[in-house]
Short mmCIF file of C-alpha atoms in Angstrom, two decimals:
data_model
loop_
_atom_site.label_atom_id
_atom_site.label_comp_id
_atom_site.label_asym_id
_atom_site.label_seq_id
_atom_site.Cartn_x
_atom_site.Cartn_y
_atom_site.Cartn_z
CA MET A 1 76.30 57.07 9.30
CA THR A 2 78.56 54.93 11.51
CA ILE A 3 77.86 51.21 11.56
CA GLY A 4 79.41 48.99 14.18
CA VAL A 5 79.37 45.19 14.67
CA TYR A 6 76.03 44.18 15.99
CA THR A 7 75.64 42.38 19.24
CA ALA A 8 72.73 40.23 20.22
CA PRO A 9 70.26 41.89 22.57
CA GLN A 10 71.03 39.64 25.52
CA GLN A 11 74.73 40.51 25.28
CA ASN A 12 74.26 44.30 25.60
CA LEU A 13 71.39 45.03 27.96
CA THR A 14 72.45 48.67 28.55
CA ARG A 15 72.40 49.80 24.94
CA PRO A 16 69.96 52.66 24.16
CA THR A 17 66.27 51.94 23.69
CA ALA A 18 63.85 53.88 21.49
CA ALA A 19 62.12 55.18 24.59
CA ASP A 20 65.53 56.44 25.95
CA LEU A 21 66.21 58.30 22.73
CA PHE A 22 62.72 59.73 22.26
CA VAL A 23 62.29 60.98 25.83
CA TYR A 24 65.74 62.56 25.81
CA ALA A 25 65.26 64.22 22.38
CA ALA A 26 61.85 65.58 23.29
CA ALA A 27 63.26 67.12 26.46
CA GLN A 28 66.10 68.70 24.48
CA ILE A 29 63.55 70.22 22.09
CA HIS A 30 61.62 71.75 25.00
CA ARG A 31 64.81 73.17 26.53
CA ALA A 32 66.10 74.61 23.25
CA ALA A 33 62.75 76.20 22.39
CA ALA A 34 62.51 77.71 25.88
CA GLU A 35 65.88 79.39 25.40
CA ILE A 36 65.15 80.74 21.90
CA TRP A 37 61.51 81.79 22.65
CA PRO A 38 61.41 82.20 26.43
CA ASP A 39 58.03 83.91 26.48
CA GLU A 40 56.21 81.58 24.14
CA PRO A 41 54.34 78.35 24.99
CA VAL A 42 55.85 75.27 23.29
CA THR A 43 53.87 72.21 22.37
CA LEU A 44 55.22 69.01 20.74
CA GLU A 45 52.56 68.17 18.19
CA SER A 46 53.61 64.92 16.48
CA HIS A 47 56.65 62.73 15.99
CA VAL A 48 57.88 62.38 12.40
CA PRO A 49 59.37 58.88 11.93
CA SER A 50 62.90 58.88 10.69
CA VAL A 51 65.91 56.52 10.74
CA THR A 52 68.53 59.29 10.69
CA GLY A 53 67.53 61.66 13.52
CA TYR A 54 64.67 62.54 15.83
CA VAL A 55 62.18 64.92 14.20
CA HIS A 56 59.09 66.41 15.82
CA ARG A 57 56.49 68.90 14.60
CA VAL A 58 56.40 71.71 17.18
CA ARG A 59 54.02 74.55 17.89
CA VAL A 60 55.62 77.69 19.38
CA SER A 61 52.66 79.84 20.36
CA ASP A 62 50.71 79.90 17.09
CA ARG A 63 53.73 79.14 14.90
CA PHE A 64 54.44 75.63 13.57
CA LEU A 65 58.03 74.48 13.11
CA TYR A 66 60.00 71.26 12.70
CA ALA A 67 62.56 70.37 15.28
CA LYS A 68 65.42 67.98 14.56
CA VAL A 69 67.80 66.38 17.03
CA SER A 70 70.91 64.52 15.96
CA ILE A 71 72.51 62.14 18.46
CA LEU A 72 76.30 62.08 17.89
CA GLY A 73 75.73 62.61 14.22
CA VAL A 74 74.84 58.96 13.58
CA SER A 75 71.60 57.25 12.59
CA LEU A 76 69.05 56.16 15.18
CA VAL A 77 69.45 52.64 13.80
CA SER A 78 73.13 52.64 14.64
CA LEU A 79 72.50 54.02 18.12
CA LEU A 80 69.87 51.43 18.90
CA ARG A 81 72.09 48.62 17.66
CA GLY A 82 74.74 49.72 20.23
CA SER A 83 77.36 51.11 17.85
CA CYS A 84 78.05 54.06 20.16
CA GLY A 85 77.99 52.08 23.40
CA PRO A 86 75.52 52.02 26.30
CA TRP A 87 72.98 54.77 26.83
CA SER A 88 74.92 56.32 29.74
CA ASP A 89 77.99 56.77 27.45
CA VAL A 90 75.80 58.15 24.64
CA ARG A 91 74.27 60.73 26.99
CA GLN A 92 77.68 61.83 28.23
CA ALA A 93 79.16 62.01 24.76
CA GLN A 94 76.15 63.96 23.45
CA GLU A 95 76.70 66.72 25.97
CA ASP A 96 80.15 67.32 24.45
CA TYR A 97 78.93 66.78 20.89
CA VAL A 98 76.32 69.50 20.87
CA ARG A 99 79.00 72.05 21.77
CA ARG A 100 81.20 71.12 18.83
CA PRO A 101 81.40 73.62 15.95
CA ASP A 102 81.38 70.73 13.45
CA SER A 103 78.32 68.83 14.78
CA LEU A 104 75.93 67.64 12.05
CA LEU A 105 73.20 70.19 12.74
CA VAL A 106 75.60 73.08 13.03
CA ARG A 107 76.82 72.23 9.56
CA GLU A 108 73.27 71.80 8.26
CA ALA A 109 72.28 75.19 9.69
CA GLU A 110 75.31 76.83 8.10
CA GLN A 111 74.45 75.21 4.75
CA LEU A 112 70.88 76.53 4.97
CA LYS A 113 72.39 79.98 5.63
CA ILE A 114 74.73 79.70 2.61
CA LEU A 115 71.90 78.57 0.34
CA ALA A 116 69.56 81.25 1.61
CA GLY A 117 72.09 83.84 0.48
CA LEU A 118 71.95 82.54 -3.14
CA SER A 119 69.24 83.18 -5.65
CA ARG A 120 68.98 79.41 -6.20
CA PRO A 121 68.08 76.88 -4.92
CA ARG A 122 65.16 77.82 -2.69
CA VAL A 123 65.45 75.96 0.63
CA CYS A 124 63.45 75.77 3.83
CA ALA A 125 64.29 78.53 6.31
CA ALA A 126 66.13 77.89 9.55
CA ALA A 127 64.25 79.31 12.53
CA GLY A 128 66.83 78.64 15.19
CA LEU A 129 69.58 76.39 16.53
CA ARG A 130 70.18 75.73 20.23
CA LYS A 131 71.45 72.89 22.39
CA GLY A 132 71.88 70.55 19.43
CA VAL A 133 68.32 71.20 18.10
CA LEU A 134 67.66 72.71 14.69
CA PHE A 135 64.28 74.37 14.09
CA THR A 136 63.12 74.92 10.52
CA GLU A 137 60.04 76.55 8.96
CA PRO A 138 57.51 74.21 7.42
CA VAL A 139 57.01 74.13 3.66
CA THR A 140 53.58 73.40 2.21
CA GLY A 141 52.55 72.15 -1.19
CA PRO A 142 52.69 68.91 -3.13
CA SER A 143 55.95 66.96 -3.22
CA LEU A 144 57.79 65.94 -6.37
CA GLY A 145 56.78 62.38 -5.67
CA GLU A 146 53.08 63.24 -5.47
CA LEU A 147 53.29 65.25 -8.67
CA LEU A 148 55.03 62.46 -10.53
CA ILE A 149 52.16 60.07 -9.74
CA GLU A 150 49.59 62.79 -10.44
CA ARG A 151 51.23 63.96 -13.71
CA PRO A 152 53.41 61.06 -14.95
CA SER A 153 53.53 62.40 -18.51
CA ASP A 154 55.31 65.46 -17.14
CA THR A 155 58.10 63.46 -15.47
CA TRP A 156 60.94 64.90 -17.56
CA GLU A 157 59.88 68.43 -16.79
CA LEU A 158 59.26 67.73 -13.13
CA LEU A 159 62.74 66.22 -12.70
CA ALA A 160 64.32 69.15 -14.56
CA PHE A 161 62.84 71.67 -12.13
CA PRO A 162 65.13 70.88 -9.14
CA PHE A 163 68.14 70.62 -11.43
CA ALA A 164 67.48 74.09 -12.81
CA GLU A 165 67.61 75.23 -9.19
CA LEU A 166 70.96 73.52 -8.68
CA ARG A 167 72.70 75.00 -11.74
CA ALA A 168 74.76 77.43 -9.65
CA LEU A 169 75.97 74.62 -7.38
CA HIS A 170 76.92 72.41 -10.34
CA ARG A 171 79.14 75.02 -11.96
CA PRO A 172 82.92 74.63 -11.78
CA GLY A 173 84.26 76.67 -8.91
CA ALA A 174 81.07 76.46 -6.80
CA SER A 175 82.88 74.39 -4.20
CA ARG A 176 84.62 77.56 -2.96
CA ARG A 177 81.35 78.52 -1.36
CA LEU A 178 81.67 75.76 1.19
CA ASP A 179 84.40 75.29 3.76
CA PRO A 180 85.62 71.65 3.51
CA ARG A 181 84.75 71.25 7.21
CA GLY A 182 81.14 72.20 6.45
CA ALA A 183 80.45 69.34 4.06
CA ILE A 184 78.09 66.64 5.26
CA GLY A 185 79.87 63.37 4.42
CA ALA A 186 77.06 61.32 5.81
CA ARG A 187 75.06 62.18 2.68
CA SER A 188 77.80 60.81 0.32
CA ILE A 189 76.61 57.77 -1.54
CA ALA A 190 80.01 56.08 -2.01
CA GLY A 191 81.21 57.15 1.51
CA THR A 192 78.12 55.69 3.16
CA PHE A 193 78.43 52.53 1.12
CA LEU A 194 82.04 52.01 2.25
CA ARG A 195 81.27 52.67 5.87
CA LYS A 196 78.35 50.25 5.91
CA PHE A 197 79.92 47.37 3.98
CA ASN A 198 83.58 47.55 5.07
CA GLY A 199 85.47 44.51 6.41
CA LEU A 200 84.22 42.28 9.20
CA SER A 201 81.72 44.79 10.52
CA GLY A 202 80.18 44.99 7.04
CA THR A 203 79.92 41.22 6.83
CA CYS A 204 78.13 41.07 10.21
CA TYR A 205 75.89 43.94 9.16
CA VAL A 206 74.73 42.10 6.05
CA ASN A 207 74.22 38.82 7.96
CA LEU A 208 71.78 40.50 10.33
CA LEU A 209 69.72 42.34 7.76
CA GLY A 210 66.03 41.88 8.35
CA ALA A 211 66.47 40.07 11.66
CA GLU A 212 63.53 41.97 13.15
CA ARG A 213 61.77 42.93 9.95
CA CYS A 214 61.56 39.96 7.60
CA GLU A 215 60.25 36.39 7.60
CA PRO A 216 63.02 33.74 7.39
CA GLY A 217 62.59 32.75 3.75
CA PRO A 218 62.61 36.21 2.17
CA ARG A 219 65.31 37.28 4.65
CA GLU A 220 67.66 34.60 3.39
CA ASP A 221 67.02 35.68 -0.22
CA VAL A 222 67.68 39.32 0.70
CA ILE A 223 70.97 38.54 2.50
CA GLY A 224 72.22 36.51 -0.43
CA MET A 225 71.38 39.17 -2.99
CA VAL A 226 72.85 42.02 -0.96
CA ARG A 227 76.03 40.00 -0.29
CA ARG A 228 76.57 39.44 -4.01
CA SER A 229 75.61 42.99 -4.96
CA VAL A 230 77.96 44.58 -2.39
CA ALA A 231 80.89 42.52 -3.66
CA ARG A 232 80.26 43.66 -7.22
CA LEU A 233 79.62 47.28 -6.29
CA ARG A 234 82.86 47.46 -4.39
CA GLY A 235 84.68 46.57 -7.61
CA LEU A 236 82.53 48.91 -9.70
CA ARG A 237 83.26 51.77 -7.41
CA MET A 238 86.91 51.70 -8.42
CA ALA A 239 85.91 52.55 -12.01
CA LEU A 240 83.72 55.54 -11.03
CA PRO A 241 84.68 58.86 -12.69
CA GLY A 242 86.26 61.35 -10.32
CA ALA A 243 83.80 61.77 -7.45
CA GLU A 244 85.34 65.03 -6.22
CA GLY A 245 85.83 68.23 -8.10
CA MET A 246 85.18 71.94 -8.09
CA THR A 247 81.41 71.65 -8.12
CA LEU A 248 78.92 71.23 -5.24
CA VAL A 249 76.08 68.81 -5.10
CA TYR A 250 73.00 69.18 -2.94
CA GLY A 251 73.58 65.68 -1.58
CA ASP A 252 70.16 64.54 -0.35
CA LEU A 253 67.74 64.90 -3.21
CA LYS A 254 64.64 62.77 -2.77
CA PRO A 255 61.17 63.23 -4.21
CA GLU A 256 59.43 63.61 -0.89
CA HIS A 257 61.84 66.46 0.09
CA ILE A 258 61.26 68.59 -3.02
CA LEU A 259 58.08 70.64 -2.57
CA PHE A 260 56.10 72.96 -4.88
CA PRO A 261 54.42 75.56 -2.64
CA GLU A 262 53.08 77.57 -5.59
CA GLY A 263 52.14 74.50 -7.56
CA PHE A 264 53.31 72.75 -10.70
CA LYS A 265 55.67 74.68 -12.99
CA GLU A 266 56.72 77.06 -10.24
CA ARG A 267 60.06 76.97 -8.46
CA PRO A 268 60.36 74.19 -5.88
CA VAL A 269 61.67 74.41 -2.32
CA MET A 270 64.15 71.82 -1.01
CA LEU A 271 64.57 70.31 2.40
CA ASP A 272 67.58 68.87 4.26
CA PRO A 273 70.67 69.96 2.37
CA GLY A 274 73.78 67.80 2.49
CA LEU A 275 76.25 69.86 0.43
CA LEU A 276 79.36 67.98 -0.74
CA ARG A 277 82.22 68.55 -3.15
CA ALA A 278 81.36 66.03 -5.85
CA SER A 279 80.34 65.49 -9.47
CA PRO A 280 76.80 66.53 -10.36
CA MET A 281 76.18 62.90 -11.32
CA VAL A 282 75.85 62.27 -7.57
CA ASP A 283 72.70 64.38 -7.47
CA VAL A 284 71.41 62.66 -10.61
CA ALA A 285 71.99 59.21 -9.18
CA LYS A 286 70.43 60.05 -5.78
CA LEU A 287 67.30 61.51 -7.33
CA ILE A 288 66.83 58.55 -9.67
CA SER A 289 67.48 55.99 -6.92
CA ARG A 290 65.03 57.65 -4.54
CA THR A 291 62.38 58.18 -7.22
CA VAL A 292 62.49 54.49 -8.11
CA LEU A 293 62.26 53.59 -4.43
CA PHE A 294 59.32 55.96 -4.09
CA LEU A 295 57.59 54.21 -6.96
CA ALA A 296 58.43 50.79 -5.43
CA ALA A 297 56.77 51.83 -2.22
CA HIS A 298 53.66 53.37 -3.85
CA ARG A 299 53.29 50.98 -6.77
CA PRO A 300 51.12 53.26 -8.96
CA GLY A 301 50.61 50.56 -11.64
CA SER A 302 52.26 49.75 -14.93
CA GLN A 303 50.77 52.54 -16.98
CA THR A 304 51.73 55.34 -14.60
CA ALA A 305 55.03 53.74 -13.73
CA GLY A 306 55.86 53.21 -17.41
CA GLN A 307 55.41 56.96 -18.12
CA ILE A 308 57.56 57.92 -15.12
CA ILE A 309 60.32 55.48 -16.01
CA ALA A 310 60.31 56.78 -19.57
CA GLY A 311 60.58 60.32 -18.19
CA ILE A 312 63.56 59.31 -16.00
CA ASP A 313 65.25 57.91 -19.08
CA ALA A 314 64.55 61.12 -21.05
CA PHE A 315 65.82 63.25 -18.18
CA ALA A 316 69.06 61.29 -17.98
CA ASP A 317 69.50 61.60 -21.71
CA THR A 318 69.31 65.42 -21.48
CA ARG A 319 72.27 65.37 -19.10
CA VAL A 320 74.59 63.78 -21.65
CA ARG A 321 73.54 65.20 -25.02
CA ALA A 322 76.68 67.30 -25.29
CA LEU A 323 78.93 64.29 -24.64
CA SER A 324 80.53 61.86 -27.04
CA LEU A 325 79.13 58.28 -27.26
CA GLN A 326 82.01 57.00 -25.14
CA GLU A 327 81.56 59.75 -22.58
CA ARG A 328 77.77 59.01 -22.44
CA ALA A 329 78.45 55.33 -21.76
CA THR A 330 80.92 56.17 -19.01
CA TRP A 331 78.51 58.65 -17.45
CA ARG A 332 75.61 56.17 -17.51
CA ARG A 333 77.74 53.50 -15.86
CA GLY A 334 78.80 55.95 -13.18
CA VAL A 335 75.24 57.09 -12.46
CA LEU A 336 74.04 53.51 -12.45
CA THR A 337 76.74 52.38 -9.99
CA LEU A 338 75.84 55.21 -7.65
CA TRP A 339 72.10 54.54 -8.08
CA LEU A 340 72.56 50.91 -7.03
CA MET A 341 74.82 51.88 -4.12
CA ASP A 342 72.32 54.35 -2.84
CA THR A 343 69.50 51.81 -3.14
CA VAL A 344 71.31 49.25 -1.10
CA ASN A 345 72.40 51.93 1.39
CA ILE A 346 68.91 53.04 2.28
CA LEU A 347 67.17 49.70 1.99
CA SER A 348 69.71 48.06 4.30
CA THR A 349 69.11 50.85 6.83
CA TYR A 350 65.39 50.10 6.89
CA LEU A 351 65.97 46.34 7.09
CA SER A 352 68.42 46.65 9.94
CA ALA A 353 66.21 48.93 12.00
CA PRO A 354 65.07 47.40 15.33
CA ALA A 355 61.36 46.66 15.46
CA ALA A 356 60.89 49.24 18.23
CA LEU A 357 62.00 52.03 15.93
CA PRO A 358 59.02 53.52 14.02
CA LEU A 359 59.82 53.64 10.24
CA PRO A 360 58.43 56.26 7.87
CA ALA A 361 55.58 54.90 5.70
CA LEU A 362 57.93 54.73 2.73
CA GLY A 363 60.41 52.62 4.75
CA MET A 364 57.75 50.20 5.92
CA ALA A 365 56.58 49.75 2.35
CA LEU A 366 60.09 49.16 1.10
CA VAL A 367 60.73 46.47 3.76
CA GLY A 368 57.72 44.67 2.23
CA GLN A 369 59.29 45.16 -1.24
CA ALA A 370 62.78 44.13 -0.16
CA VAL A 371 63.04 41.02 -2.35
CA PRO A 372 62.17 42.70 -5.69
CA VAL A 373 64.23 45.76 -4.86
CA CYS A 374 67.25 43.63 -3.96
CA SER A 375 66.70 41.63 -7.13
CA LEU A 376 67.00 44.84 -9.11
CA VAL A 377 70.31 45.68 -7.51
CA ASP A 378 71.57 42.05 -7.77
CA GLU A 379 70.74 41.56 -11.43
CA VAL A 380 71.71 45.01 -12.64
CA SER A 381 75.04 44.94 -10.75
CA ALA A 382 75.74 41.56 -12.32
CA ALA A 383 75.06 42.92 -15.78
CA LEU A 384 77.16 46.02 -15.06
CA SER A 385 80.11 43.87 -13.93
CA ASP A 386 80.10 41.68 -16.99
CA LYS A 387 81.90 43.07 -20.06
CA THR A 388 79.49 41.32 -22.40
CA THR A 389 76.33 42.78 -20.80
CA LYS A 390 77.41 46.10 -19.24
CA HIS A 391 76.22 48.15 -22.21
CA GLY A 392 72.72 46.86 -21.67
CA ALA A 393 72.70 47.43 -17.95
CA TRP A 394 70.93 50.84 -18.12
CA ASP A 395 67.96 49.44 -20.02
CA LEU A 396 67.85 46.43 -17.66
CA ALA A 397 67.76 48.81 -14.67
CA LEU A 398 64.80 50.67 -16.18
CA ALA A 399 62.96 47.42 -16.89
CA HIS A 400 63.45 46.27 -13.31
CA ALA A 401 62.36 49.71 -11.99
CA LEU A 402 59.14 49.39 -13.98
CA ALA A 403 58.58 45.87 -12.57
CA VAL A 404 59.01 46.90 -8.92
CA ALA A 405 56.69 49.90 -9.45
CA SER A 406 53.89 48.05 -11.23
#
């Protein structure tokens, strides 16, 4: 995701609007579908709100698919804030971008192809790629998030299922399966964090969080907590264990994108790969972060949330049983740092979204929970940065996670 310095609306009247983006993307989907399936009627059924790209449910004859359009490989939030210039420049640049062999959706399609050739993990099937539009087959069944709330006492087992699927990717040497140019850096936790919160543009970005989403009082609290958290996390990032290595990570694990078509205890299917060369702890941190945010958005109550949080703790413990006490402590601090980074990454994206951009239901709920979620990041990053309290930061994070989910 590329973040530029924001400009006030009255200073940049030609920047893209949501209507510009949506009309353009819908037209591209129709054109792409007409080329791939020239003899089939195409109907755009329903828009799927997203902050990263334009997604639409499509019917091609009697076949349902999902169509995704990426504009210049950056988030819709960045585009609408003017980071890529006026709409006329974006349109022109997009014509060149969709022909590039390294465009985001070309890389995602290639990753789906690579993963489809492996026995694990199971991923959604690509149905076609044309004119910068990626079509994928739908996947039915309950999501990991839904199953966690339905079966909270099975949390440890539910979280273990996707990681069993990723065992081949997490083995040393797995990175040879992916050309370095095929990695999707936009799914990197630390990389996204540094792009968002770097230098003057990062300061301006934080200062404008919630401008169109929050009331003045809570907004001031959020900005203050994010500012402090970002400063601490920048320092903590320097102590992270080696982020790169010979293993691959899935890169975009989230509970709403892990589906169980055959039901509980059967192999899941995963959506939206973002393969990277990185430590497996990146996948652990992303899944924990997004699961806690899922709970914060749904607030299932203290009893259910308590069982899920206990299951998260037990799952994390299974990842470090073979390590020494010192290695366990280092691993937990690394996962916790990445967890907090990812939380502030995605929450800040929702908070900075223009009011005209429809947010997914989870994003809308998290905007309403911005103060307690930012408090989690603020207080846990403070504990993690203090030599006298860093050893208790993990338990503090779990306690805050329970609070925001109850």
